Amino acid sequence: MRIDIISLFPEMFDGPFGHSIIKRAREAGLLIVNIINPRDFAYDKHRIVDDYPFGGGSGMVMKPEPLYRAVESAKTAVESNKRRIILMCPGGEVFTQHKARELAAYDHLILVCGHYEGVDERIRQYVVDEAVSIGDYVLTGGELPAMVVTDAVARMIPGVLGASDAAVHDSFYSGLLEYPQYTRPREFNGWEVPEVLLSGDHAKIERWRRKQSLKRTLERRPDLLASCVLSEEDAKLLAEIKREQSGC
Ligand code: 4GY
């Protein structure tokens, strides 16, 4: 998978993509991340990338030509029709794990980061395939959203998470919150690790973890519970949880 990011601030990406799992994925050639500065495609003397809005008003708008040329240059990097051009924008479709998985099926993503008051509408209309939002708030630019999308999509690429690949590919997919994790020491500050995890009884541990996931989801994100597929065993565990909560 290749991800080209169109941004006026390429240095912003050095940190997040230069560490840990994303760094390893890049080194392994599983992921190519490339940043393109639209300023390099502004051909006037001052390499201007923004201008005043037609019709008046405050702030600046990103000019279409440098953005268009930057996207066109990105397109030449991959010979594939499995490509998606995405504008990072609060007005877009809200980004979810489902969307991350969907985008991970492409060979090439081009993420366009807006700045100032936004990009010329013709870019949205004629150049990008869709707009994606990472949430209902307004940031100063599309860079952080592009990092979020890249990170979430990257970990969906087979091989990127290594040994824990499989777990992830079926886990959030249950649509439930994660069960609690513990490591050594068994006791710290008098705080104990749940006994069941030390029992060596794997079936019992699985059941306990599933119940914890269900309990957490019920308590913290009941909206998620409503839209996930539960087994008969899950229904039993949920009934157990509700019984315990009611104090019976
Ligand atoms: N939220 N999700 C977001 C954002 C910044 C003005 C257009 C978001 O995706 N992008 O807040 N982007 C704005 C800033 C220009 C982009």
PDB file of N, CA and C and ligand atoms in Angstrom, residues 60 62 87-93 95 112-119 124 132-146 149, ligand 1:
ATOM      1  N   MET A  60      -8.315  32.794   4.224  1.00  0.00           N
ATOM      2  CA  MET A  60      -7.792  32.498   2.899  1.00  0.00           C
ATOM      3  C   MET A  60      -8.289  31.121   2.462  1.00  0.00           C
ATOM      4  N   MET A  62      -7.318  27.757  -0.111  1.00  0.00           N
ATOM      5  CA  MET A  62      -6.223  27.127  -0.873  1.00  0.00           C
ATOM      6  C   MET A  62      -6.569  27.108  -2.360  1.00  0.00           C
ATOM      7  N   LEU A  87     -10.209  13.827   0.836  1.00  0.00           N
ATOM      8  CA  LEU A  87     -10.002  15.133   1.462  1.00  0.00           C
ATOM      9  C   LEU A  87     -10.296  15.027   2.956  1.00  0.00           C
ATOM     10  N   MET A  88      -9.365  15.476   3.784  1.00  0.00           N
ATOM     11  CA  MET A  88      -9.559  15.459   5.227  1.00  0.00           C
ATOM     12  C   MET A  88     -10.364  16.703   5.595  1.00  0.00           C
ATOM     13  N   CYS A  89     -11.575  16.490   6.087  1.00  0.00           N
ATOM     14  CA  CYS A  89     -12.494  17.615   6.227  1.00  0.00           C
ATOM     15  C   CYS A  89     -13.583  17.306   7.251  1.00  0.00           C
ATOM     16  N   PRO A  90     -13.872  18.251   8.150  1.00  0.00           N
ATOM     17  CA  PRO A  90     -14.885  17.982   9.182  1.00  0.00           C
ATOM     18  C   PRO A  90     -16.262  17.651   8.605  1.00  0.00           C
ATOM     19  N   GLY A  91     -16.494  18.032   7.349  1.00  0.00           N
ATOM     20  CA  GLY A  91     -17.790  17.759   6.730  1.00  0.00           C
ATOM     21  C   GLY A  91     -17.877  16.394   6.070  1.00  0.00           C
ATOM     22  N   GLY A  92     -16.811  15.590   6.181  1.00  0.00           N
ATOM     23  CA  GLY A  92     -16.779  14.291   5.504  1.00  0.00           C
ATOM     24  C   GLY A  92     -17.477  13.185   6.277  1.00  0.00           C
ATOM     25  N   GLU A  93     -17.416  11.992   5.703  1.00  0.00           N
ATOM     26  CA  GLU A  93     -17.949  10.792   6.372  1.00  0.00           C
ATOM     27  C   GLU A  93     -17.087  10.503   7.591  1.00  0.00           C
ATOM     28  N   PHE A  95     -14.849   8.848  10.206  1.00  0.00           N
ATOM     29  CA  PHE A  95     -13.898   7.738  10.125  1.00  0.00           C
ATOM     30  C   PHE A  95     -14.121   6.752  11.268  1.00  0.00           C
ATOM     31  N   VAL A 112      -5.572  14.475   1.066  1.00  0.00           N
ATOM     32  CA  VAL A 112      -5.381  15.915   0.850  1.00  0.00           C
ATOM     33  C   VAL A 112      -5.685  16.655   2.152  1.00  0.00           C
ATOM     34  N   CYS A 113      -4.680  17.397   2.639  1.00  0.00           N
ATOM     35  CA  CYS A 113      -4.835  18.151   3.880  1.00  0.00           C
ATOM     36  C   CYS A 113      -5.158  19.605   3.574  1.00  0.00           C
ATOM     37  N   GLY A 114      -6.305  20.054   4.017  1.00  0.00           N
ATOM     38  CA  GLY A 114      -6.680  21.450   3.852  1.00  0.00           C
ATOM     39  C   GLY A 114      -6.059  22.310   4.933  1.00  0.00           C
ATOM     40  N   HIS A 115      -6.032  23.612   4.673  1.00  0.00           N
ATOM     41  CA  HIS A 115      -5.552  24.587   5.659  1.00  0.00           C
ATOM     42  C   HIS A 115      -6.325  25.872   5.477  1.00  0.00           C
ATOM     43  N   TYR A 116      -6.068  26.845   6.330  1.00  0.00           N
ATOM     44  CA  TYR A 116      -6.758  28.146   6.274  1.00  0.00           C
ATOM     45  C   TYR A 116      -8.264  27.902   6.387  1.00  0.00           C
ATOM     46  N   GLU A 117      -9.040  28.529   5.500  1.00  0.00           N
ATOM     47  CA  GLU A 117     -10.501  28.338   5.565  1.00  0.00           C
ATOM     48  C   GLU A 117     -10.947  27.120   4.766  1.00  0.00           C
ATOM     49  N   GLY A 118      -9.992  26.452   4.118  1.00  0.00           N
ATOM     50  CA  GLY A 118     -10.358  25.272   3.346  1.00  0.00           C
ATOM     51  C   GLY A 118      -9.804  25.330   1.938  1.00  0.00           C
ATOM     52  N   VAL A 119     -10.220  24.370   1.118  1.00  0.00           N
ATOM     53  CA  VAL A 119      -9.714  24.296  -0.256  1.00  0.00           C
ATOM     54  C   VAL A 119     -10.796  24.780  -1.225  1.00  0.00           C
ATOM     55  N   ARG A 124     -12.746  19.654  -4.312  1.00  0.00           N
ATOM     56  CA  ARG A 124     -13.668  18.677  -3.728  1.00  0.00           C
ATOM     57  C   ARG A 124     -14.568  18.064  -4.809  1.00  0.00           C
ATOM     58  N   VAL A 132     -13.353  12.684   4.257  1.00  0.00           N
ATOM     59  CA  VAL A 132     -13.409  11.906   5.491  1.00  0.00           C
ATOM     60  C   VAL A 132     -13.112  12.817   6.673  1.00  0.00           C
ATOM     61  N   SER A 133     -13.880  12.651   7.751  1.00  0.00           N
ATOM     62  CA  SER A 133     -13.689  13.416   8.985  1.00  0.00           C
ATOM     63  C   SER A 133     -13.275  12.477  10.098  1.00  0.00           C
ATOM     64  N   ILE A 134     -12.331  12.903  10.956  1.00  0.00           N
ATOM     65  CA  ILE A 134     -11.985  12.033  12.092  1.00  0.00           C
ATOM     66  C   ILE A 134     -12.840  12.348  13.312  1.00  0.00           C
ATOM     67  N   GLY A 135     -13.752  13.293  13.196  1.00  0.00           N
ATOM     68  CA  GLY A 135     -14.631  13.575  14.328  1.00  0.00           C
ATOM     69  C   GLY A 135     -15.209  14.971  14.244  1.00  0.00           C
ATOM     70  N   ASP A 136     -16.209  15.215  15.064  1.00  0.00           N
ATOM     71  CA  ASP A 136     -16.945  16.483  14.999  1.00  0.00           C
ATOM     72  C   ASP A 136     -16.267  17.595  15.788  1.00  0.00           C
ATOM     73  N   TYR A 137     -15.138  18.046  15.279  1.00  0.00           N
ATOM     74  CA  TYR A 137     -14.416  19.189  15.824  1.00  0.00           C
ATOM     75  C   TYR A 137     -13.597  19.749  14.684  1.00  0.00           C
ATOM     76  N   VAL A 138     -13.166  21.001  14.827  1.00  0.00           N
ATOM     77  CA  VAL A 138     -12.410  21.621  13.739  1.00  0.00           C
ATOM     78  C   VAL A 138     -10.972  21.822  14.187  1.00  0.00           C
ATOM     79  N   LEU A 139     -10.043  21.294  13.401  1.00  0.00           N
ATOM     80  CA  LEU A 139      -8.615  21.438  13.668  1.00  0.00           C
ATOM     81  C   LEU A 139      -8.068  22.571  12.811  1.00  0.00           C
ATOM     82  N   THR A 140      -6.774  22.852  12.959  1.00  0.00           N
ATOM     83  CA  THR A 140      -6.187  23.944  12.174  1.00  0.00           C
ATOM     84  C   THR A 140      -5.789  23.482  10.774  1.00  0.00           C
ATOM     85  N   GLY A 141      -5.757  22.171  10.566  1.00  0.00           N
ATOM     86  CA  GLY A 141      -5.400  21.644   9.250  1.00  0.00           C
ATOM     87  C   GLY A 141      -5.712  20.164   9.173  1.00  0.00           C
ATOM     88  N   GLY A 142      -5.592  19.600   7.991  1.00  0.00           N
ATOM     89  CA  GLY A 142      -5.909  18.186   7.806  1.00  0.00           C
ATOM     90  C   GLY A 142      -4.763  17.243   8.142  1.00  0.00           C
ATOM     91  N   GLU A 143      -3.634  17.775   8.645  1.00  0.00           N
ATOM     92  CA  GLU A 143      -2.468  16.921   8.885  1.00  0.00           C
ATOM     93  C   GLU A 143      -2.717  15.873   9.970  1.00  0.00           C
ATOM     94  N   LEU A 144      -3.190  16.314  11.127  1.00  0.00           N
ATOM     95  CA  LEU A 144      -3.451  15.334  12.197  1.00  0.00           C
ATOM     96  C   LEU A 144      -4.464  14.285  11.731  1.00  0.00           C
ATOM     97  N   PRO A 145      -5.563  14.679  11.100  1.00  0.00           N
ATOM     98  CA  PRO A 145      -6.476  13.666  10.559  1.00  0.00           C
ATOM     99  C   PRO A 145      -5.798  12.706   9.570  1.00  0.00           C
ATOM    100  N   ALA A 146      -4.922  13.212   8.720  1.00  0.00           N
ATOM    101  CA  ALA A 146      -4.233  12.334   7.758  1.00  0.00           C
ATOM    102  C   ALA A 146      -3.342  11.333   8.500  1.00  0.00           C
ATOM    103  N   VAL A 149      -5.696   8.638  10.016  1.00  0.00           N
ATOM    104  CA  VAL A 149      -6.179   7.708   8.984  1.00  0.00           C
ATOM    105  C   VAL A 149      -5.048   6.776   8.547  1.00  0.00           C
TER     106      VAL A 149
HETATM  107  N1  4GY B   1     -12.098  17.080  12.006  1.00  0.00           N
HETATM  108  N2  4GY B   1     -11.527  15.617  10.280  1.00  0.00           N
HETATM  109  C1  4GY B   1     -10.707  17.608  10.039  1.00  0.00           C
HETATM  110  C2  4GY B   1     -10.359  19.014  10.265  1.00  0.00           C
HETATM  111  C3  4GY B   1      -9.156  20.948   9.419  1.00  0.00           C
HETATM  112  C4  4GY B   1      -9.868  24.209   7.712  1.00  0.00           C
HETATM  113  C5  4GY B   1     -10.200  22.388   6.087  1.00  0.00           C
HETATM  114  C6  4GY B   1     -11.484  16.792  10.863  1.00  0.00           C
HETATM  115  O1  4GY B   1     -10.831  15.667   9.157  1.00  0.00           O
HETATM  116  N3  4GY B   1     -10.321  16.878   9.001  1.00  0.00           N
HETATM  117  O2  4GY B   1     -10.726  19.595  11.268  1.00  0.00           O
HETATM  118  N4  4GY B   1      -9.613  19.589   9.309  1.00  0.00           N
HETATM  119  C7  4GY B   1      -9.826  21.861   8.473  1.00  0.00           C
HETATM  120  C8  4GY B   1      -9.292  23.233   8.710  1.00  0.00           C
HETATM  121  C9  4GY B   1      -9.647  23.749   6.337  1.00  0.00           C
HETATM  122  C10 4GY B   1      -9.637  21.413   7.060  1.00  0.00           C
END
